[in-house]
Coordinates of C-alpha atoms in Angstrom, one line a residue:
M527 CA -36.2 106.5 -137.7
E528 CA -32.7 107.3 -139.0
Q529 CA -30.0 104.7 -138.3
T530 CA -26.9 105.5 -136.2
P531 CA -23.5 105.0 -137.8
D532 CA -23.0 101.8 -135.8
Q533 CA -26.4 100.4 -136.8
K534 CA -25.6 101.2 -140.5
K535 CA -22.2 99.5 -140.2
K536 CA -23.8 96.4 -138.6
E537 CA -26.4 96.3 -141.4
L538 CA -23.7 96.6 -144.1
R539 CA -21.6 93.9 -142.5
K540 CA -24.6 91.6 -142.4
K541 CA -25.1 92.1 -146.1
A542 CA -21.3 91.6 -146.8
M543 CA -21.3 88.3 -145.0
K544 CA -23.9 87.0 -147.5
L545 CA -21.5 87.7 -150.5
P546 CA -20.0 84.8 -152.4
L547 CA -16.4 83.7 -151.9
S548 CA -15.8 84.5 -155.6
P549 CA -13.5 87.0 -157.3
G550 CA -15.1 90.2 -158.4
V551 CA -15.3 94.0 -158.1
Y552 CA -17.2 95.9 -155.5
L553 CA -18.6 99.5 -155.7
M554 CA -19.2 101.6 -152.6
H555 CA -22.0 104.2 -152.9
D556 CA -22.8 107.2 -150.6
R557 CA -26.3 108.4 -149.7
S558 CA -26.7 110.3 -153.0
G559 CA -25.9 107.1 -154.9
K560 CA -22.5 108.4 -156.1
I561 CA -19.7 105.8 -156.3
I562 CA -17.0 106.8 -153.8
Y563 CA -14.8 103.7 -154.0
I564 CA -14.1 100.8 -156.3
G565 CA -12.1 97.7 -155.4
K566 CA -11.3 94.2 -156.5
A567 CA -11.2 91.1 -154.5
K568 CA -10.1 87.4 -154.7
A569 CA -13.0 86.5 -152.4
L570 CA -15.7 89.2 -152.2
K571 CA -17.2 88.1 -148.9
N572 CA -13.8 88.2 -147.0
R573 CA -12.7 91.5 -148.5
V574 CA -15.9 93.6 -148.3
S575 CA -16.8 92.3 -144.7
Q576 CA -13.4 93.6 -143.5
Y577 CA -14.5 97.2 -144.1
F578 CA -17.4 96.9 -141.7
G579 CA -15.7 94.9 -139.0
S580 CA -13.1 96.2 -136.5
E581 CA -11.5 99.6 -137.3
K582 CA -8.3 98.7 -135.5
N583 CA -6.4 97.8 -138.6
H584 CA -7.9 100.5 -140.8
D585 CA -6.0 103.6 -141.7
D586 CA -7.6 107.1 -141.7
K587 CA -8.4 107.0 -145.4
V588 CA -10.4 103.7 -145.1
R589 CA -12.2 104.9 -141.9
Q590 CA -13.4 108.1 -143.7
M591 CA -14.5 106.1 -146.7
V592 CA -16.5 103.5 -144.6
A593 CA -18.1 106.4 -142.7
H594 CA -19.7 107.6 -146.0
V595 CA -20.8 104.3 -147.4
D596 CA -24.6 103.9 -147.6
W597 CA -24.8 100.8 -149.8
F598 CA -22.6 98.7 -152.1
E599 CA -23.0 96.5 -155.2
Y600 CA -20.7 94.0 -156.8
I601 CA -19.8 92.3 -160.1
L602 CA -18.6 88.7 -160.2
T603 CA -15.7 87.8 -162.5
D604 CA -14.1 84.5 -163.5
S605 CA -10.8 85.3 -162.0
E606 CA -9.0 87.8 -159.8
F607 CA -7.1 89.0 -162.9
E608 CA -10.4 89.8 -164.7
A609 CA -11.4 91.6 -161.5
L610 CA -8.3 93.8 -161.7
V611 CA -8.9 94.6 -165.4
L612 CA -12.5 95.5 -164.7
E613 CA -11.6 97.6 -161.7
C614 CA -9.1 99.7 -163.7
S615 CA -11.8 100.3 -166.4
L616 CA -14.5 101.3 -163.9
I617 CA -12.2 103.6 -161.9
K618 CA -11.2 105.4 -165.2
Q619 CA -14.9 105.7 -166.0
H620 CA -16.3 106.9 -162.6
T621 CA -13.2 108.5 -160.9
P622 CA -14.3 107.6 -157.3
K623 CA -13.3 110.0 -154.5
Y624 CA -11.4 107.5 -152.3
N625 CA -9.4 105.8 -155.1
I626 CA -6.0 107.1 -156.0
L627 CA -6.7 109.3 -159.0
L628 CA -4.0 110.7 -161.2
K629 CA -4.4 113.7 -163.5
D630 CA -3.3 113.0 -167.0
D631 CA -1.5 116.3 -167.7
K632 CA 0.9 114.9 -170.4
G633 CA 0.2 117.4 -173.1
Y634 CA 2.7 118.2 -175.9
H635 CA 5.6 120.5 -175.3
Y636 CA 7.7 122.5 -177.8
I637 CA 11.0 124.4 -178.0
K638 CA 10.4 127.9 -179.1
V639 CA 12.9 130.0 -181.2
T640 CA 11.7 133.6 -181.5
N641 CA 11.6 135.3 -184.9
E642 CA 13.5 138.5 -184.0
E643 CA 16.8 140.2 -184.6
W644 CA 18.5 138.5 -181.7
P645 CA 16.5 135.2 -181.4
R646 CA 15.8 133.6 -178.0
I647 CA 15.3 129.9 -177.2
S648 CA 12.8 128.8 -174.5
Q649 CA 10.2 126.1 -173.6
S650 CA 6.6 126.4 -174.7
K651 CA 3.4 124.4 -174.0
Q652 CA 1.8 125.4 -177.3
A653 CA 2.8 126.0 -180.9
P654 CA 0.6 128.9 -182.1
D655 CA 0.9 130.4 -185.6
D656 CA 2.7 133.6 -184.4
G657 CA 5.7 133.7 -186.7
N658 CA 8.1 132.0 -184.3
T659 CA 9.8 128.7 -185.0
Y660 CA 8.8 125.7 -182.9
I661 CA 10.7 122.4 -182.5
G662 CA 8.8 119.4 -181.4
P663 CA 6.3 118.2 -180.2
Y664 CA 7.8 116.4 -177.2
V665 CA 5.7 114.5 -174.6
S666 CA 7.9 115.2 -171.6
S667 CA 7.8 118.6 -170.1
W668 CA 10.7 117.8 -167.8
A669 CA 12.9 116.5 -170.7
T670 CA 12.0 119.6 -172.8
K671 CA 13.0 122.0 -170.0
E672 CA 16.2 120.1 -169.3
S673 CA 17.2 120.1 -173.0
V674 CA 16.6 123.9 -173.3
D675 CA 18.6 124.6 -170.1
E676 CA 21.5 122.5 -171.3
A677 CA 21.5 124.2 -174.7
L678 CA 21.5 127.7 -173.2
K679 CA 24.4 126.7 -170.9
I680 CA 26.5 124.9 -173.5
F681 CA 26.2 127.7 -176.1
C682 CA 26.3 130.5 -173.5
L683 CA 22.9 132.0 -174.6
P684 CA 20.9 134.4 -172.4
S685 CA 18.0 133.1 -170.2
C686 CA 17.1 136.5 -168.7
N687 CA 14.2 138.8 -169.6
R688 CA 16.3 141.4 -171.4
H689 CA 15.5 142.3 -175.0
F690 CA 18.1 142.9 -177.6
P691 CA 19.2 145.1 -179.2
R692 CA 17.1 147.4 -177.0
D693 CA 18.9 146.6 -173.7
I694 CA 22.5 146.4 -175.1
G695 CA 24.8 148.5 -173.0
K696 CA 22.1 149.1 -170.3
G697 CA 23.1 147.8 -166.9
R698 CA 25.6 145.2 -165.7
P699 CA 25.6 141.6 -166.9
C700 CA 24.0 139.0 -164.5
L701 CA 25.7 136.2 -162.6
N702 CA 25.5 133.8 -165.6
F703 CA 28.1 135.9 -167.4
F704 CA 30.6 135.6 -164.5
I705 CA 30.2 131.8 -164.2
K706 CA 30.7 131.5 -168.0
Q707 CA 27.1 130.4 -168.8
C708 CA 26.1 133.4 -170.9
C709 CA 27.9 135.4 -173.6
A710 CA 26.1 138.6 -172.2
P711 CA 24.9 140.4 -175.4
C712 CA 23.9 143.2 -172.9
R713 CA 27.6 144.1 -172.7
G714 CA 27.8 145.0 -176.4
K715 CA 31.0 142.9 -176.7
I716 CA 29.6 140.1 -179.0
S717 CA 28.6 140.7 -182.6
K718 CA 25.2 139.8 -184.0
E719 CA 26.9 137.3 -186.4
E720 CA 28.6 135.5 -183.5
Y721 CA 25.3 135.4 -181.5
L722 CA 23.4 134.0 -184.4
E723 CA 26.0 131.3 -185.0
S724 CA 25.6 130.3 -181.3
V725 CA 21.8 130.1 -181.7
N726 CA 22.1 128.0 -184.8
E727 CA 24.5 125.6 -183.1
A728 CA 22.1 125.3 -180.2
I729 CA 19.2 124.5 -182.5
D730 CA 21.3 121.8 -184.2
F731 CA 22.1 120.4 -180.7
L732 CA 18.4 120.3 -179.8
K733 CA 17.4 118.7 -183.1
G734 CA 20.2 116.2 -183.5
G735 CA 21.3 115.5 -180.0
S736 CA 24.7 115.7 -178.4
S737 CA 26.5 113.1 -180.5
E738 CA 25.5 114.9 -183.8
S739 CA 26.5 118.3 -182.4
V740 CA 29.9 116.9 -181.3
R741 CA 30.6 115.6 -184.8
K742 CA 29.7 118.9 -186.5
L743 CA 31.5 121.1 -183.9
T744 CA 34.6 118.9 -184.1
E745 CA 34.7 119.4 -187.9
K746 CA 34.3 123.1 -187.5
M747 CA 37.1 123.2 -184.9
N748 CA 39.5 121.3 -187.1
R749 CA 38.8 123.5 -190.1
A750 CA 39.3 126.6 -188.0
A751 CA 42.6 125.3 -186.7
E752 CA 43.8 124.5 -190.3
N753 CA 42.9 128.0 -191.3
L754 CA 44.9 129.3 -188.3
E755 CA 41.8 130.8 -186.7
F756 CA 42.9 129.7 -183.3
E757 CA 40.7 131.9 -181.2
Y758 CA 37.6 130.6 -183.1
A759 CA 38.8 127.0 -182.7
A760 CA 39.3 127.6 -178.9
R761 CA 35.7 128.8 -178.6
I762 CA 34.4 125.7 -180.3
R763 CA 36.7 123.6 -178.1
D764 CA 35.1 125.1 -175.0
R765 CA 31.6 124.3 -176.4
L766 CA 32.7 120.7 -177.0
S767 CA 34.0 120.5 -173.4
A768 CA 30.6 121.9 -172.1
I769 CA 28.7 119.2 -174.0
R770 CA 31.0 116.5 -172.5
R771 CA 30.4 117.9 -169.0
M772 CA 26.7 117.8 -169.5
G773 CA 27.1 114.1 -170.6
D774 CA 29.1 113.3 -167.5
R775 CA 26.3 114.9 -165.3
Q776 CA 23.7 112.7 -167.0
K777 CA 25.8 109.6 -166.3
V778 CA 25.0 110.1 -162.6
V779 CA 21.5 108.8 -163.3
A780 CA 22.5 106.5 -166.1
I781 CA 21.7 102.7 -165.6
S782 CA 22.7 99.4 -167.2
V783 CA 19.1 98.6 -168.1
P784 CA 18.2 100.2 -171.5
E785 CA 14.5 100.9 -170.7
Q786 CA 12.7 100.9 -167.4
D787 CA 10.6 102.9 -164.9
V788 CA 11.5 103.4 -161.2
V789 CA 8.6 104.1 -158.9
A790 CA 8.9 105.2 -155.3
L791 CA 6.6 106.3 -152.5
A792 CA 7.4 108.7 -149.6
Q793 CA 4.9 109.2 -146.8
G794 CA 4.7 112.0 -144.4
P795 CA 2.3 112.4 -141.4
T796 CA -0.3 114.2 -143.5
A797 CA 0.7 113.7 -147.1
C798 CA 2.4 111.3 -149.4
C799 CA 4.0 111.5 -152.9
F800 CA 4.8 109.0 -155.7
Q801 CA 7.8 109.8 -158.0
V802 CA 8.4 108.1 -161.3
F803 CA 11.8 108.2 -163.1
R804 CA 11.6 107.0 -166.7
F805 CA 14.7 105.7 -168.4
Q806 CA 15.3 105.2 -172.1
D807 CA 18.6 104.1 -173.7
G808 CA 20.0 103.7 -170.2
R809 CA 19.5 107.4 -169.3
L810 CA 16.9 109.4 -167.5
C811 CA 14.5 110.8 -170.0
D812 CA 11.6 111.9 -167.8
R813 CA 10.4 112.3 -164.2
E814 CA 7.0 112.8 -162.8
S815 CA 5.8 113.7 -159.3
F816 CA 2.3 112.9 -157.9
P817 CA 1.8 114.5 -154.5
M818 CA -1.4 113.6 -152.7
G819 CA -3.0 113.3 -149.3
R820 CA -2.6 110.4 -147.0
C821 CA -2.5 107.2 -149.1
G822 CA -2.7 104.6 -146.3
E823 CA -1.1 101.2 -146.3
P824 CA 2.0 101.3 -148.6
E825 CA 1.5 97.9 -150.4
S826 CA -2.1 98.7 -151.3
A827 CA -1.2 102.3 -152.3
R828 CA 1.5 101.1 -154.6
R829 CA -0.9 98.7 -156.3
E830 CA -3.5 101.4 -156.8
F831 CA -0.9 103.8 -158.1
L832 CA 0.5 101.4 -160.6
E833 CA -3.0 100.6 -161.9
R834 CA -3.9 104.3 -162.3
Y835 CA -0.5 105.4 -163.7
Y836 CA -0.3 102.7 -166.5
T837 CA -3.9 103.3 -167.3
I838 CA -3.1 106.9 -168.3
R839 CA 0.3 106.2 -169.9
D840 CA 0.8 104.6 -173.2
R841 CA 4.5 103.6 -172.9
I842 CA 5.0 100.6 -170.6
P843 CA 8.7 99.6 -170.2
P844 CA 9.9 96.0 -170.0
R845 CA 11.0 96.6 -166.3
V846 CA 9.4 98.5 -163.5
T847 CA 11.4 98.8 -160.3
L848 CA 9.6 99.6 -157.0
D849 CA 11.0 100.8 -153.7
G850 CA 8.8 98.3 -151.8
P851 CA 6.4 95.5 -152.3
A852 CA 3.0 96.1 -153.9
E853 CA -0.2 94.2 -153.3
S854 CA -1.0 91.6 -156.0
M855 CA 2.3 91.9 -157.8
D856 CA 1.8 88.8 -159.8
L857 CA -1.5 90.1 -161.2
L858 CA 0.0 93.5 -161.9
E859 CA 2.9 91.9 -163.8
R860 CA 0.4 89.9 -165.9
W861 CA -1.8 93.0 -166.5
L862 CA 1.2 95.1 -167.6
T863 CA 2.6 92.3 -169.8
E864 CA -0.8 92.1 -171.6
K865 CA -0.9 95.8 -172.1
R866 CA 2.7 96.0 -173.4
G867 CA 2.4 92.9 -175.6
S868 CA 5.6 91.4 -174.2
R869 CA 7.1 90.4 -170.7
V870 CA 7.1 93.1 -168.0
L871 CA 9.1 92.5 -164.9
L872 CA 8.1 94.0 -161.6
S873 CA 10.9 94.0 -159.0
V874 CA 11.8 95.2 -155.5
P875 CA 15.6 95.2 -155.4
Q876 CA 17.4 94.8 -152.0
K877 CA 20.9 95.7 -153.1
G878 CA 23.1 96.9 -156.0
E879 CA 22.4 99.5 -158.7
Q880 CA 18.7 99.1 -158.8
A881 CA 18.3 99.4 -155.0
K882 CA 20.3 102.6 -155.0
L883 CA 18.2 103.9 -157.9
A884 CA 15.0 103.2 -156.0
E885 CA 16.4 105.0 -152.9
M886 CA 17.3 108.0 -155.0
V887 CA 13.8 108.2 -156.4
R888 CA 12.3 107.8 -152.9
Q889 CA 14.5 110.7 -151.7
N890 CA 13.1 112.9 -154.4
A891 CA 9.6 111.9 -153.4
A892 CA 10.5 112.8 -149.8
E893 CA 11.6 116.2 -151.0
A894 CA 8.2 116.7 -152.6
V895 CA 6.4 115.7 -149.3
A896 CA 8.7 118.0 -147.3
Q897 CA 7.7 121.0 -149.5
T898 CA 4.0 120.1 -149.0
T899 CA 4.2 119.7 -145.2
G900 CA 6.7 122.4 -144.3
R901 CA 9.1 119.8 -142.8
T902 CA 12.7 119.2 -143.9
V903 CA 13.6 116.4 -146.3
K904 CA 15.6 114.8 -143.5
E905 CA 12.6 114.7 -141.1
T906 CA 10.2 113.4 -143.7
S907 CA 12.7 110.7 -144.9
A908 CA 13.5 109.6 -141.4
L909 CA 9.8 109.1 -140.4
D910 CA 9.1 107.3 -143.7
E911 CA 12.2 105.0 -143.2
L912 CA 11.3 104.3 -139.6
G913 CA 7.8 103.4 -140.5
R914 CA 9.0 101.0 -143.2
K915 CA 11.6 99.4 -140.9
L916 CA 9.1 98.7 -138.2
G917 CA 6.3 97.5 -140.6
L918 CA 3.9 100.3 -139.8
S919 CA 1.1 101.2 -142.2
E920 CA 2.0 104.9 -142.0
P921 CA 5.0 107.0 -140.8
P922 CA 4.7 107.5 -137.0
K923 CA 3.6 111.1 -136.5
Y924 CA 3.5 111.1 -132.7
I925 CA 6.2 109.1 -130.9
E926 CA 6.5 108.6 -127.1
S927 CA 9.7 107.3 -125.6
Y928 CA 10.5 106.2 -122.0
D929 CA 13.6 105.7 -119.9
I930 CA 14.3 104.7 -116.3
S931 CA 17.0 106.3 -114.1
N932 CA 18.2 105.4 -110.6
L933 CA 21.3 104.9 -108.6
Q934 CA 21.5 101.5 -106.9
G935 CA 17.7 101.6 -106.6
G936 CA 17.6 105.1 -105.0
E937 CA 15.6 108.0 -106.4
N938 CA 13.9 105.7 -108.9
V939 CA 12.4 107.9 -111.7
A940 CA 11.2 107.6 -115.3
G941 CA 11.2 110.2 -118.1
M942 CA 8.8 110.4 -121.0
I943 CA 9.5 112.5 -124.1
V944 CA 7.5 113.1 -127.3
F945 CA 8.6 113.6 -130.9
E946 CA 5.9 115.0 -133.2
N947 CA 6.6 115.0 -137.0
G948 CA 10.2 114.2 -136.3
R949 CA 10.8 117.0 -133.8
P950 CA 10.8 117.2 -130.0
L951 CA 7.5 118.4 -128.5
K952 CA 8.8 119.6 -125.2
S953 CA 5.4 120.8 -123.9
A954 CA 4.4 117.1 -123.9
Y955 CA 7.4 115.8 -121.9
R956 CA 6.5 114.3 -118.5
K957 CA 8.3 113.0 -115.4
F958 CA 7.4 110.1 -113.2
K959 CA 8.6 109.3 -109.6
I960 CA 8.3 105.6 -109.2
K961 CA 6.1 104.7 -106.3
T962 CA 5.6 101.0 -106.1
V963 CA 9.0 99.6 -106.8
E964 CA 11.8 99.4 -104.2
G965 CA 15.3 98.7 -105.3
Q966 CA 16.7 98.5 -108.8
D967 CA 14.1 96.8 -111.0
D968 CA 13.9 98.6 -114.3
Y969 CA 11.3 96.2 -115.8
A970 CA 8.8 96.8 -112.9
S971 CA 9.6 100.5 -113.0
M972 CA 8.9 100.7 -116.7
R973 CA 5.7 98.7 -116.2
E974 CA 4.5 101.1 -113.5
T975 CA 5.3 104.1 -115.7
L976 CA 3.2 102.9 -118.7
E977 CA 0.4 101.7 -116.4
R978 CA 0.1 105.2 -114.9
R979 CA 0.4 106.8 -118.3
F980 CA -2.5 104.9 -119.7
E981 CA -4.6 105.4 -116.6
E982 CA -4.2 109.1 -117.3
Y983 CA -5.3 108.4 -120.9
E984 CA -8.6 106.9 -119.7
L985 CA -9.2 110.1 -117.6
H986 CA -8.3 112.6 -120.3
K987 CA -9.1 110.8 -123.6
E988 CA -12.0 113.2 -124.4
E989 CA -9.5 116.1 -124.5
G990 CA -7.5 114.5 -127.3
E991 CA -4.2 116.1 -126.2
G992 CA -1.4 115.6 -123.6
F993 CA -2.1 112.3 -121.8
G994 CA -5.4 112.2 -123.7
R995 CA -3.7 111.5 -127.0
L996 CA -2.4 108.1 -127.9
P997 CA 1.0 107.8 -129.6
D998 CA 1.5 106.2 -133.1
L999 CA 4.6 104.5 -131.7
I1000 CA 6.3 103.8 -128.3
L1001 CA 10.0 103.4 -128.0
L1002 CA 11.6 102.2 -124.8
D1003 CA 15.2 102.7 -123.9
G1004 CA 16.2 99.1 -123.5
G1005 CA 15.9 95.7 -125.1
K1006 CA 13.5 92.8 -125.3
G1007 CA 13.1 92.6 -121.6
Q1008 CA 11.6 96.1 -121.3
V1009 CA 9.3 95.4 -124.3
G1010 CA 8.1 92.1 -122.7
A1011 CA 7.5 93.9 -119.4
V1012 CA 5.3 96.6 -120.9
K1013 CA 3.3 94.7 -123.6
P1014 CA 0.9 93.2 -121.0
V1015 CA 0.0 96.8 -119.9
L1016 CA -1.1 97.6 -123.5
E1017 CA -3.1 94.4 -123.7
E1018 CA -4.8 95.1 -120.4
H1019 CA -5.9 98.5 -121.7
H1020 CA -6.9 96.9 -125.1
L1021 CA -4.5 99.2 -126.9
E1022 CA -2.8 98.3 -130.2
I1023 CA 0.2 100.6 -130.2
P1024 CA 3.4 99.5 -131.9
L1025 CA 6.0 98.9 -129.1
F1026 CA 9.7 98.6 -129.6
G1027 CA 12.9 98.9 -127.6
M1028 CA 16.1 100.9 -128.5
V1029 CA 19.2 98.8 -128.0
K1030 CA 22.7 100.3 -127.4
D1031 CA 26.1 98.9 -128.1
S1032 CA 29.1 98.6 -125.7
S1033 CA 29.9 102.3 -126.5
H1034 CA 26.3 103.4 -125.5
R1035 CA 25.4 104.2 -129.1
T1036 CA 22.1 103.1 -130.7
R1037 CA 22.7 99.8 -132.4
A1038 CA 19.2 98.4 -133.3
I1039 CA 15.5 98.4 -132.5
T1040 CA 14.0 95.3 -130.9
G1041 CA 10.5 93.9 -130.7
D1042 CA 8.8 90.5 -130.3
G1043 CA 10.5 89.2 -133.4
G1044 CA 14.1 90.0 -132.6
E1045 CA 16.4 92.9 -133.4
I1046 CA 16.0 95.2 -136.4
S1047 CA 19.3 96.7 -137.4
I1048 CA 19.4 100.3 -138.6
S1049 CA 22.2 101.5 -140.7
S1050 CA 24.2 104.3 -139.2
N1051 CA 24.1 106.3 -142.5
R1052 CA 20.3 106.4 -142.8
A1053 CA 18.0 109.1 -141.6
A1054 CA 16.0 106.7 -139.5
F1055 CA 19.1 105.9 -137.5
T1056 CA 19.7 109.6 -136.8
L1057 CA 16.1 110.0 -135.6
V1058 CA 16.2 107.0 -133.3
S1059 CA 19.5 108.0 -131.9
S1060 CA 18.2 111.5 -131.2
I1061 CA 15.2 110.1 -129.4
Q1062 CA 17.3 107.7 -127.3
D1063 CA 19.7 110.4 -126.3
E1064 CA 16.9 112.9 -125.5
V1065 CA 14.9 110.5 -123.3
H1066 CA 18.1 109.5 -121.5
R1067 CA 19.0 113.2 -120.9
W1068 CA 15.4 113.9 -119.7
A1069 CA 15.3 111.0 -117.3
I1070 CA 18.8 111.4 -115.8
G1071 CA 18.2 115.1 -115.5
Y1072 CA 15.1 114.5 -113.3
H1073 CA 17.1 111.9 -111.3
R1074 CA 19.9 114.3 -110.6
Q1075 CA 17.4 117.0 -109.7
L1076 CA 15.8 114.7 -107.0
R1077 CA 19.2 113.6 -105.7
K1078 CA 20.2 117.2 -105.3
K1079 CA 17.0 118.0 -103.5
H1080 CA 17.5 114.9 -101.3
S1081 CA 21.1 115.9 -100.4
I1082 CA 19.9 119.5 -99.5
S1083 CA 17.0 118.1 -97.5
S1084 CA 19.4 115.8 -95.7
A1085 CA 21.5 118.8 -94.8
L1086 CA 18.5 120.6 -93.3
T1087 CA 17.4 117.6 -91.3
T1088 CA 20.7 117.7 -89.3
V1089 CA 19.4 120.8 -87.6
E1090 CA 17.5 120.1 -84.4
G1091 CA 13.7 120.5 -84.8
I1092 CA 13.7 120.0 -88.6
G1093 CA 12.6 116.7 -89.9
E1094 CA 12.0 115.4 -93.4
K1095 CA 8.6 116.9 -93.8
R1096 CA 9.6 120.4 -92.5
A1097 CA 12.8 120.3 -94.7
K1098 CA 10.6 119.7 -97.8
A1099 CA 8.2 122.4 -96.8
L1100 CA 11.1 124.9 -96.5
L1101 CA 12.5 123.9 -100.0
R1102 CA 9.0 124.3 -101.5
Y1103 CA 8.6 127.7 -99.9
F1104 CA 12.1 129.2 -100.5
R1105 CA 12.9 127.0 -103.6
T1106 CA 16.7 127.1 -103.2
M1107 CA 19.2 126.6 -100.4
T1108 CA 20.7 130.0 -101.2
A1109 CA 17.4 131.7 -100.5
I1110 CA 17.2 129.8 -97.1
R1111 CA 20.7 131.0 -96.2
E1112 CA 19.9 134.6 -97.1
A1113 CA 16.5 134.6 -95.3
E1114 CA 16.0 136.8 -92.2
L1115 CA 15.0 135.1 -88.9
S1116 CA 11.5 136.5 -89.2
Q1117 CA 11.2 135.1 -92.7
L1118 CA 12.2 131.6 -91.5
E1119 CA 9.6 131.9 -88.6
Q1120 CA 6.9 132.8 -91.1
A1121 CA 7.6 129.8 -93.4
P1122 CA 4.9 127.2 -93.6
G1123 CA 5.2 124.4 -90.9
M1124 CA 7.9 126.3 -89.0
T1125 CA 8.0 127.2 -85.3
K1126 CA 10.0 130.0 -83.7
P1127 CA 12.4 127.5 -81.9
A1128 CA 12.9 125.6 -85.1
A1129 CA 13.6 128.8 -87.0
Q1130 CA 16.1 130.0 -84.4
K1131 CA 17.9 126.6 -84.5
L1132 CA 18.2 126.8 -88.3
Y1133 CA 19.3 130.5 -88.3
Q1134 CA 21.9 129.6 -85.6
A1135 CA 23.2 126.7 -87.7
I1136 CA 23.6 128.9 -90.7
H1137 CA 24.8 132.2 -89.2
G1138 CA 26.1 131.2 -85.7
A1139 CA 24.9 131.9 -82.2
E1140 CA 26.2 135.5 -82.0
N1141 CA 24.1 136.6 -85.0
L1142 CA 21.1 134.8 -83.5
D1143 CA 21.4 136.8 -80.2
E1144 CA 21.7 140.0 -82.1
K1145 CA 18.6 139.2 -84.2
S1146 CA 16.6 138.2 -81.0
Q1147 CA 17.6 141.4 -79.2
K1148 CA 16.4 143.5 -82.2
S1149 CA 13.1 141.7 -82.3

């Protein structure tokens, strides 16, 4: 008889509990015997048994992996460091499905100079024997492309698809000519000799670098000036200015550390991305992007990524800067040091140049995630920042927020709004009229609201949407008191949902987020601050709007109850039937008489109150 998933899980946990408390590597297999995950552990028993225990602290990636595990094996090592080295080797050998796997696409790249009458310069992935000239090879695709782009702009060479001399004099020049980034041979105003000179200068620039080009061009400019060739000297002067401008642009991402890598992670609701910026001689020399699916808990993901990345890359810098902590940083540092042959420092800067650099790289990673998920960079970055600030394992995809509104305890209501993927999901907004609380008690009102919300969850959880869907995060409009009032409700329902309050300052602007451990400040210039402020403003608008709506209805209802024969119940029935006071005023006597719960005497009294006794007599005579 085939085992159920729960039975299989219990069996695997029983086996895991028999493992030794020793360091080692574990290998998870599926039914076919294929290795689907490889991990290392300081204590095998503790680590492996966690997979087959409670799922509450597991992310989606781990849950999926565990669901496919049929059996596991392990290899003992003398130390956790040896386990890490063995883990890296085995992952490279077996490429398991649920480990972070990076494709090593670092081939060689070349700069191509075509062998034609009007040569063209471009980037190439290969160097075939086709009669053209190839400069290289270069390892970095990004650096090769950047160099070609810079050379074309500095020396005003064409980057379009036109062929010369065939297309000379045919059509208008493109935009690059008008912004002074192309000499536009298509206009027929530049001689072949001048064009070839520009091409040769560009090749010298690409081969020798900007400093060598500056030296050669400066010599040319001085000779031209001595020979009174002022127009030619001015053209060289403009090229020197262009090289300096390019150098100034590069300084934007120049650093004080001669050689280092900066690694950052951005997570979206359904995807994540690692970015690596590589620096040599204090300047950005390469950048790589690794988009992937959901990568789970950030610290574990960073460790896995660093292991995979430096397994497929030969160059290891003396410093690696991270945008957040990684699991087993001391072991990673030791492993990288051994691979490099000299000290490697792993750091997570909190301020200064390095922190700004890490944030810049993270923003680039957020851009890649945004392109994958179809969200804006701002939305992706805000959710990622918020998740980090609150210590969540993943960015909160589905956020619920609550606010209480009343006036001196009257018309006590609550509003619930939902933000999904950083945007308002108005179809999921809900309103609550407080039933059990009299007077102004916001804590009790908030407790009742959440109690009713999760009672609805129990009734609709099979549907998986609306009240049947649990949020990834709950934000209450209020401080520590509201959080304390609501937390027991979550505990009673055995729900582990992150719960925080949104605190305002004296000017009613969002100041911080509060939980059990005190306030978490959020900087006003960060995307997370904008998101939380938007949520707080929106839930306040929704709650107070409902409160005003009820107050308006109550005042209208009170006006109706002043008419003889119309009480609270009949007034509410009239408002439900006619919807507005204007419709009641414009209704004929017969329409009032036919309204639910109305009698002829009551209808006549109401009509008389609205239109006067004379109109009532006239209507009665006609009827």
